[in-house]
Short mmCIF file of C-alpha atoms in Angstrom, two decimals:
data_model
loop_
_atom_site.label_atom_id
_atom_site.label_comp_id
_atom_site.label_asym_id
_atom_site.label_seq_id
_atom_site.Cartn_x
_atom_site.Cartn_y
_atom_site.Cartn_z
CA UNK A 446 -13.71 3.20 34.36
CA UNK A 447 -12.11 2.07 31.09
CA UNK A 448 -8.50 0.92 31.03
CA UNK A 449 -5.94 3.29 29.51
CA UNK A 450 -3.52 1.88 26.94
CA UNK A 451 -0.56 3.38 25.05
CA UNK A 452 0.60 1.78 21.80
CA UNK A 453 3.79 2.61 19.94
CA UNK A 454 3.53 1.42 16.33
CA UNK A 455 6.41 0.54 14.04
CA UNK A 456 6.65 -1.34 10.75
CA UNK A 457 7.25 -4.72 12.40
CA UNK A 458 6.19 -4.45 16.03
CA UNK A 459 3.72 -3.04 18.52
CA UNK A 460 4.72 -1.98 22.04
CA UNK A 461 1.68 -1.89 24.32
CA UNK A 462 1.85 -0.13 27.70
CA UNK A 463 -1.10 -1.26 29.83
CA UNK A 464 0.04 -0.61 33.42
CA UNK A 465 2.43 1.68 35.28
CA UNK A 466 5.77 0.15 36.29
CA UNK A 467 5.33 -2.90 34.04
CA UNK A 468 7.35 -3.22 30.80
CA UNK A 469 5.19 -2.85 27.67
CA UNK A 470 4.09 -6.00 25.89
CA UNK A 471 5.70 -6.61 22.50
CA UNK A 472 3.76 -8.01 19.54
CA UNK A 473 5.47 -9.03 16.29
CA UNK A 474 3.25 -8.14 13.33
CA UNK A 475 4.69 -11.12 11.42
CA UNK A 476 2.89 -13.45 13.83
CA UNK A 477 -0.29 -14.80 12.19
CA UNK A 478 -2.27 -14.25 15.40
CA UNK A 479 -1.07 -10.72 16.21
CA UNK A 480 -4.69 -9.52 16.25
CA UNK A 481 -5.60 -12.09 18.92
CA UNK A 482 -2.58 -11.11 21.00
CA UNK A 483 -3.56 -7.44 20.75
CA UNK A 484 -7.18 -8.02 21.74
CA UNK A 485 -6.15 -10.16 24.73
CA UNK A 486 -4.16 -7.24 26.14
CA UNK A 487 -6.57 -4.42 25.26
CA UNK A 488 -9.96 -4.94 26.97
CA UNK A 489 -13.31 -4.04 25.45
CA UNK A 490 -14.05 -0.31 25.70
CA UNK A 491 -10.47 0.70 26.55
CA UNK A 492 -9.10 4.19 25.91
CA UNK A 493 -6.09 3.96 23.60
CA UNK A 494 -3.55 6.60 22.58
CA UNK A 495 -1.22 6.14 19.63
CA UNK A 496 0.73 8.22 17.15
CA UNK A 497 -0.17 8.56 13.44
CA UNK A 498 2.94 6.66 12.30
CA UNK A 499 1.90 6.62 8.66
CA UNK A 500 -1.66 5.64 7.78
CA UNK A 501 -0.55 2.33 6.26
CA UNK A 502 0.86 1.25 9.64
CA UNK A 503 -1.83 2.74 11.87
CA UNK A 504 -4.99 1.79 9.93
CA UNK A 505 -5.15 -1.97 10.68
CA UNK A 506 -4.38 -1.35 14.36
CA UNK A 507 -7.12 1.28 14.65
CA UNK A 508 -9.66 -0.98 12.93
CA UNK A 509 -8.82 -3.88 15.26
CA UNK A 510 -9.25 -1.59 18.27
CA UNK A 511 -12.51 -0.13 17.02
CA UNK A 512 -13.77 -3.70 16.53
CA UNK A 513 -13.76 -4.15 20.32
CA UNK A 514 -15.26 -0.74 20.99
CA UNK A 515 -12.06 0.99 22.06
CA UNK A 516 -11.87 4.78 21.99
CA UNK A 517 -8.76 5.69 20.01
CA UNK A 518 -6.94 9.02 20.23
CA UNK A 519 -4.29 10.15 17.77
CA UNK A 520 -1.42 12.03 19.43
CA UNK A 521 1.01 14.43 17.77
CA UNK A 522 4.65 13.35 18.06
CA UNK A 523 5.61 16.59 19.82
CA UNK A 524 3.00 15.97 22.53
CA UNK A 525 4.27 12.43 23.09
CA UNK A 526 7.81 13.76 23.39
CA UNK A 527 6.77 16.40 25.91
CA UNK A 528 4.93 13.89 28.13
CA UNK A 529 7.72 11.31 27.84
CA UNK A 530 10.36 13.79 29.04
CA UNK A 531 8.15 15.15 31.82
CA UNK A 532 6.66 11.91 33.18
CA UNK A 533 8.53 8.88 31.85
CA UNK A 534 12.14 9.24 30.72
CA UNK A 535 14.53 11.52 28.86
CA UNK A 536 15.58 8.51 26.76
CA UNK A 537 13.48 7.98 23.65
CA UNK A 538 12.71 4.33 22.93
CA UNK A 539 9.66 2.48 21.67
CA UNK A 540 8.96 1.36 25.24
CA UNK A 541 9.19 4.84 26.80
CA UNK A 542 7.01 6.27 24.02
CA UNK A 543 4.40 3.59 24.74
CA UNK A 544 4.36 4.54 28.43
CA UNK A 545 4.09 8.24 27.52
CA UNK A 546 1.12 7.45 25.30
CA UNK A 547 -0.50 5.54 28.17
CA UNK A 548 -0.10 8.63 30.39
CA UNK A 549 -1.87 10.64 27.72
CA UNK A 550 -4.65 8.02 27.46
CA UNK A 551 -5.32 8.47 31.19
CA UNK A 552 -6.28 12.14 30.63
CA UNK A 553 -6.57 12.67 26.84
CA UNK A 554 -8.41 16.00 27.15
CA UNK A 555 -5.63 17.48 29.25
CA UNK A 556 -3.19 17.84 26.33
CA UNK A 557 -3.05 19.70 23.04
CA UNK A 558 -2.40 17.86 19.80
CA UNK A 559 -4.88 15.08 20.61
CA UNK A 560 -7.76 14.10 18.34
CA UNK A 561 -10.29 11.31 18.56
CA UNK A 562 -10.22 9.05 15.51
CA UNK A 563 -13.23 8.87 13.26
CA UNK A 564 -12.91 6.16 10.62
CA UNK A 565 -14.72 8.13 7.92
CA UNK A 566 -12.89 11.36 8.67
CA UNK A 567 -9.53 9.60 8.88
CA UNK A 568 -10.15 7.78 5.58
CA UNK A 569 -11.10 10.96 3.73
CA UNK A 570 -8.07 12.78 5.16
CA UNK A 571 -5.80 9.99 3.97
CA UNK A 572 -7.42 10.07 0.53
CA UNK A 573 -6.96 13.84 0.37
CA UNK A 574 -3.32 13.55 1.42
CA UNK A 575 -2.56 10.83 -1.14
CA UNK A 576 -4.29 12.76 -3.94
CA UNK A 577 -2.33 15.85 -2.94
CA UNK A 578 0.91 13.85 -3.10
CA UNK A 579 -0.06 12.52 -6.55
CA UNK A 580 -1.02 15.97 -7.87
CA UNK A 581 2.13 17.70 -6.68
CA UNK A 582 4.35 14.83 -7.90
CA UNK A 583 2.81 14.89 -11.38
CA UNK A 584 3.03 18.69 -11.48
CA UNK A 585 6.69 18.55 -10.47
CA UNK A 586 7.59 15.86 -13.02
CA UNK A 587 5.68 17.73 -15.73
CA UNK A 588 7.69 20.86 -14.97
CA UNK A 589 10.94 18.89 -14.95
CA UNK A 590 10.23 17.39 -18.37
CA UNK A 591 9.39 20.83 -19.75
CA UNK A 592 12.59 22.32 -18.31
CA UNK A 593 14.70 19.52 -19.78
CA UNK A 594 13.10 20.07 -23.19
CA UNK A 595 13.78 23.79 -22.86
CA UNK A 596 17.47 23.13 -22.12
CA UNK A 597 17.77 20.73 -25.05
CA UNK A 598 16.05 23.28 -27.29
CA UNK A 599 18.55 25.93 -26.22
CA UNK A 600 21.40 23.56 -27.11
CA UNK A 601 20.10 23.44 -30.70
CA UNK A 602 19.81 27.22 -30.89
CA UNK A 603 19.20 29.83 -28.15
CA UNK A 604 16.13 31.18 -29.92
CA UNK A 605 14.36 27.81 -29.57
CA UNK A 606 14.92 27.89 -25.83
CA UNK A 607 13.93 31.54 -25.49
CA UNK A 608 10.78 31.02 -27.59
CA UNK A 609 10.06 27.64 -26.07
CA UNK A 610 6.21 27.85 -25.92
CA UNK A 611 6.18 28.28 -29.71
CA UNK A 612 8.71 25.47 -30.20
CA UNK A 613 6.82 23.18 -27.81
CA UNK A 614 3.73 23.30 -30.03
CA UNK A 615 5.85 22.01 -32.92
CA UNK A 616 7.44 19.30 -30.76
CA UNK A 617 3.97 18.04 -29.82
CA UNK A 618 3.21 17.67 -33.53
CA UNK A 619 6.42 15.67 -34.11
CA UNK A 620 8.53 18.45 -35.68
CA UNK A 621 11.76 18.65 -33.67
CA UNK A 622 14.90 19.21 -35.74
CA UNK A 623 15.51 22.51 -37.59
CA UNK A 624 15.06 20.65 -40.92
CA UNK A 625 11.68 19.32 -39.75
CA UNK A 626 10.71 22.81 -38.61
CA UNK A 627 11.61 24.22 -42.03
CA UNK A 628 9.56 21.48 -43.72
CA UNK A 629 6.56 22.44 -41.58
CA UNK A 630 7.13 26.13 -42.32
CA UNK A 631 7.11 25.40 -46.07
CA UNK A 632 3.83 23.47 -45.72
CA UNK A 633 2.27 26.34 -43.76
CA UNK A 634 3.37 28.89 -46.35
CA UNK A 635 1.92 26.72 -49.11
CA UNK A 636 -1.32 26.33 -47.18
CA UNK A 637 -1.57 30.10 -46.64
CA UNK A 638 -1.01 30.96 -50.32
CA UNK A 639 -3.45 28.36 -51.62
CA UNK A 640 -7.12 29.37 -52.11
CA UNK A 641 -9.45 27.90 -49.46
CA UNK A 642 -11.20 25.55 -51.86
CA UNK A 643 -7.90 23.99 -52.99
CA UNK A 644 -6.28 23.26 -49.61
CA UNK A 645 -7.60 19.73 -49.15
CA UNK A 646 -4.39 18.08 -50.41
CA UNK A 647 -2.16 20.15 -48.09
CA UNK A 648 -1.80 18.46 -44.68
CA UNK A 649 -0.75 20.68 -41.79
CA UNK A 650 -1.59 20.33 -38.09
CA UNK A 651 -4.87 21.99 -37.20
CA UNK A 652 -3.28 24.35 -34.68
CA UNK A 653 -1.23 25.96 -37.47
CA UNK A 654 -4.34 26.86 -39.41
CA UNK A 655 -4.68 29.71 -36.92
CA UNK A 656 -3.01 32.87 -38.21
CA UNK A 657 -1.66 33.90 -34.81
CA UNK A 658 -0.03 30.51 -34.07
CA UNK A 659 1.46 30.12 -37.54
CA UNK A 660 2.78 33.69 -37.59
CA UNK A 661 4.81 33.20 -34.39
CA UNK A 662 6.10 29.84 -35.67
CA UNK A 663 7.23 31.22 -39.04
CA UNK A 664 9.06 34.11 -37.35
CA UNK A 665 10.86 31.59 -35.14
CA UNK A 666 11.95 29.38 -38.06
CA UNK A 667 13.30 32.40 -39.92
CA UNK A 668 15.84 32.99 -37.15
CA UNK A 669 17.37 29.50 -37.35
CA UNK A 670 20.72 29.34 -39.18
CA UNK A 671 21.68 26.52 -41.54
CA UNK A 672 24.17 25.07 -39.07
CA UNK A 673 21.55 24.46 -36.36
CA UNK A 674 20.75 20.76 -35.93
CA UNK A 675 19.36 18.29 -33.36
CA UNK A 676 21.85 15.52 -34.00
CA UNK A 677 22.18 13.24 -30.98
CA UNK A 678 19.31 14.84 -29.03
CA UNK A 679 16.32 14.42 -31.34
CA UNK A 680 15.18 11.25 -29.57
CA UNK A 681 15.84 12.82 -26.15
CA UNK A 682 13.49 15.70 -26.91
CA UNK A 683 10.87 13.24 -28.19
CA UNK A 684 11.20 11.18 -25.00
CA UNK A 685 10.84 14.21 -22.75
CA UNK A 686 7.79 15.27 -24.76
CA UNK A 687 6.18 11.86 -24.09
CA UNK A 688 6.96 12.28 -20.39
CA UNK A 689 5.49 15.77 -20.46
CA UNK A 690 2.28 14.48 -22.06
CA UNK A 691 2.03 11.59 -19.59
CA UNK A 692 2.43 13.74 -16.48
CA UNK A 693 0.16 16.43 -17.90
CA UNK A 694 -2.59 13.84 -18.34
CA UNK A 695 -1.94 12.38 -14.88
CA UNK A 696 -2.11 15.87 -13.40
CA UNK A 697 -5.48 16.54 -15.07
CA UNK A 698 -6.95 13.25 -13.83
CA UNK A 699 -5.71 13.72 -10.26
CA UNK A 700 -6.87 17.35 -10.27
CA UNK A 701 -10.36 16.20 -11.23
CA UNK A 702 -10.41 13.65 -8.38
CA UNK A 703 -9.01 16.21 -5.96
CA UNK A 704 -11.61 18.78 -6.95
CA UNK A 705 -14.38 16.20 -6.58
CA UNK A 706 -13.20 15.17 -3.10
CA UNK A 707 -12.97 18.74 -1.81
CA UNK A 708 -16.23 19.85 -3.45
CA UNK A 709 -18.21 16.92 -2.00
CA UNK A 710 -17.11 17.48 1.60
CA UNK A 711 -19.27 20.20 3.13
CA UNK A 712 -16.62 21.47 5.56
CA UNK A 713 -13.95 21.54 2.85
CA UNK A 714 -15.89 22.89 -0.13
CA UNK A 715 -16.36 26.40 1.26
CA UNK A 716 -12.76 26.56 2.40
CA UNK A 717 -11.53 25.51 -1.04
CA UNK A 718 -13.70 28.11 -2.81
CA UNK A 719 -12.54 30.92 -0.52
CA UNK A 720 -8.83 30.09 -0.79
CA UNK A 721 -9.09 29.81 -4.57
CA UNK A 722 -9.88 33.56 -4.62
CA UNK A 723 -6.30 34.29 -3.47
CA UNK A 724 -4.03 35.18 -6.44
CA UNK A 725 -1.88 32.33 -7.69
CA UNK A 726 -4.05 29.71 -5.97
CA UNK A 727 -3.42 26.12 -6.99
CA UNK A 728 -5.83 23.30 -6.16
CA UNK A 729 -2.96 20.99 -5.21
CA UNK A 730 -1.59 23.55 -2.76
CA UNK A 731 -5.01 24.12 -1.23
CA UNK A 732 -5.49 20.37 -0.89
CA UNK A 733 -2.16 20.14 0.93
CA UNK A 734 -3.11 22.92 3.37
CA UNK A 735 -6.54 21.41 4.04
CA UNK A 736 -4.83 18.06 4.62
CA UNK A 737 -2.35 19.58 7.05
CA UNK A 738 -5.17 21.13 9.10
CA UNK A 739 -7.80 18.41 8.43
CA UNK A 740 -9.98 21.28 7.23
CA UNK A 741 -10.63 22.42 10.82
CA UNK A 742 -8.97 25.83 10.54
CA UNK A 743 -11.53 27.50 12.81
CA UNK A 744 -10.56 25.16 15.63
CA UNK A 745 -6.91 26.23 15.42
CA UNK A 746 -5.17 29.24 16.86
CA UNK A 747 -3.19 31.36 14.37
CA UNK A 748 0.04 29.91 15.79
CA UNK A 749 -1.12 26.30 15.39
CA UNK A 750 -2.31 27.02 11.85
CA UNK A 751 1.08 28.46 10.91
CA UNK A 752 2.81 25.53 12.61
CA UNK A 753 0.77 23.05 10.55
CA UNK A 754 2.11 24.78 7.42
CA UNK A 755 5.69 24.77 8.71
CA UNK A 756 5.81 28.56 8.91
CA UNK A 757 6.89 28.62 12.56
CA UNK A 758 10.50 27.51 13.18
CA UNK A 759 11.37 25.44 16.21
CA UNK A 760 13.14 27.48 18.84
CA UNK A 761 16.01 26.26 21.00
CA UNK A 762 16.78 28.29 24.11
CA UNK A 763 19.85 28.39 26.29
CA UNK A 764 20.03 30.89 29.13
CA UNK A 765 18.90 34.27 27.85
CA UNK A 766 19.46 33.49 24.16
CA UNK A 767 17.05 31.80 21.77
CA UNK A 768 17.60 30.94 18.16
CA UNK A 769 15.65 29.23 15.39
CA UNK A 770 16.90 25.90 14.07
CA UNK A 771 16.35 24.31 10.68
CA UNK A 772 13.63 21.88 11.71
CA UNK A 773 10.12 23.07 10.93
CA UNK A 774 7.25 20.77 11.89
CA UNK A 775 4.26 20.47 9.59
CA UNK A 776 3.01 18.44 6.64
CA UNK A 777 5.77 18.27 4.02
CA UNK A 778 3.47 18.99 1.07
CA UNK A 779 1.84 21.91 2.89
CA UNK A 780 5.28 23.41 3.57
CA UNK A 781 6.15 23.05 -0.11
CA UNK A 782 2.79 24.57 -1.09
CA UNK A 783 3.09 27.67 1.08
CA UNK A 784 6.70 28.14 -0.10
CA UNK A 785 5.88 27.91 -3.82
CA UNK A 786 2.78 30.05 -3.43
CA UNK A 787 4.84 32.76 -1.71
CA UNK A 788 7.52 32.64 -4.42
CA UNK A 789 4.88 33.01 -7.13
CA UNK A 790 3.20 36.00 -5.45
CA UNK A 791 6.52 37.76 -4.90
CA UNK A 792 7.39 37.28 -8.59
CA UNK A 793 3.95 38.51 -9.71
CA UNK A 794 3.92 41.59 -7.46
CA UNK A 795 5.60 43.83 -10.04
CA UNK A 796 2.76 43.31 -12.51
CA UNK A 797 -0.10 42.37 -10.16
CA UNK A 798 0.38 43.99 -6.75
CA UNK A 799 -0.46 41.77 -3.79
CA UNK A 800 0.10 41.99 -0.01
CA UNK A 801 2.63 39.15 0.05
CA UNK A 802 4.83 40.82 -2.54
CA UNK A 803 4.36 44.17 -0.79
CA UNK A 804 5.44 42.64 2.52
CA UNK A 805 8.53 41.13 0.92
CA UNK A 806 9.46 44.44 -0.77
CA UNK A 807 8.98 46.35 2.47
CA UNK A 808 11.34 44.06 4.40
CA UNK A 809 13.84 43.98 1.53
CA UNK A 810 13.93 47.78 1.50
CA UNK A 811 14.83 47.70 5.19
CA UNK A 812 17.58 45.11 4.53
CA UNK A 813 15.85 42.51 6.70
CA UNK A 814 17.34 39.03 6.28
CA UNK A 815 13.98 37.37 6.92
CA UNK A 816 12.06 39.13 4.15
CA UNK A 817 10.92 35.90 2.53
CA UNK A 818 9.91 34.33 5.84
CA UNK A 819 7.86 37.43 6.70
CA UNK A 820 6.11 37.23 3.31
CA UNK A 821 5.39 33.54 3.82
CA UNK A 822 3.93 34.22 7.27
CA UNK A 823 1.84 37.00 5.72
CA UNK A 824 0.31 34.54 3.27
CA UNK A 825 -0.43 32.08 6.09
CA UNK A 826 -2.12 34.87 8.07
CA UNK A 827 -4.25 35.86 5.09
CA UNK A 828 -5.34 32.24 4.52
CA UNK A 829 -6.19 31.92 8.20
CA UNK A 830 -8.18 35.17 8.21
CA UNK A 831 -10.12 34.16 5.09
CA UNK A 832 -11.05 30.82 6.65
CA UNK A 833 -11.87 32.27 10.07
CA UNK A 834 -14.03 35.12 8.74
CA UNK A 835 -15.44 33.17 5.76
CA UNK A 836 -14.70 36.07 3.43
CA UNK A 837 -13.09 35.98 0.00
CA UNK A 838 -9.70 37.57 -0.69
CA UNK A 839 -9.72 41.35 -1.01
CA UNK A 840 -6.77 43.65 -1.58
CA UNK A 841 -6.57 47.33 -2.49
CA UNK A 842 -3.07 48.40 -3.63
CA UNK A 843 -1.80 51.37 -1.67
CA UNK A 844 -3.67 50.50 1.53
CA UNK A 845 -1.29 47.77 2.63
CA UNK A 846 0.78 48.87 5.60
#
């Protein structure tokens, strides 16, 4: 029978529980021979349980263990906590966690929240998670730059802020101040009134050669009074535009890599295609949800799926009363994804009816305080049903209860 080992991993140290009643061994990762110390304690073919304390910290330990043929199980933090309180100690320390992990390693199939590590699967999950982080960061920074430009535009004149998409096109071409906008408007007017064969000497951006684009721009410039100016903020708008371009490009590149990763994994590709049929779907959000569930939605119960997305609150109970507390377990990016997706569907419901918006409206009409949470849970349930039944999104307005 293989020996059971529990390892608590931190940035600087490893605590290794290898026997009951004996304090865990401590290894300092600054020691040049930490690998040798580890492999002296953990015998060939051992069963090891550890927590996923950040891939950067866990990866070298897992590889060292797999080198000696150890079977490594990843344990959810909540499971470790449950076993520690029940079998080891109420006090949470690195040593007590190591002993709790050893208890789990003795009977790994007895507990929920345990998964056997697979180097290829773990690596692809980490890659997916990092690409999801990169996509959502670039998308967030892109939106921030656009919002700052919109605010600066409004400070020049409200109409520039209220007609920002039209103004943004001009900013991208280098026309920022009202005087620069008027100069461009004059060039466009000249280009429009000049016969086609004689326009070669008139230089205007290609986008403004379109009648629809130029018409909206000219109407905007007409509303600007003489006193409007960009003094003191011209360079700020130009800087935010550069940031906007940079993050837009980064977002496109990461989106391409994210799409390629999901499309080339057989058990993710179908899931991605099905979830993209849901209104308002965003590849970054789908990547975050797949990452949170490792793409194994069918292996999860509805409750565990919702928990992975942070939809279920933790519950504290005292006597006959129970109340939700702020903490919601789950992958941070997946929680952000399901939140933003719900917000978008609620906003779109007025123009494009959908079950999430309908659920929110129904609870709002009844004055329920948890209307948004109910709508968010509704979206999670729909995503789960789509994955479980392998059917695309379908919704008929008027039939939603």
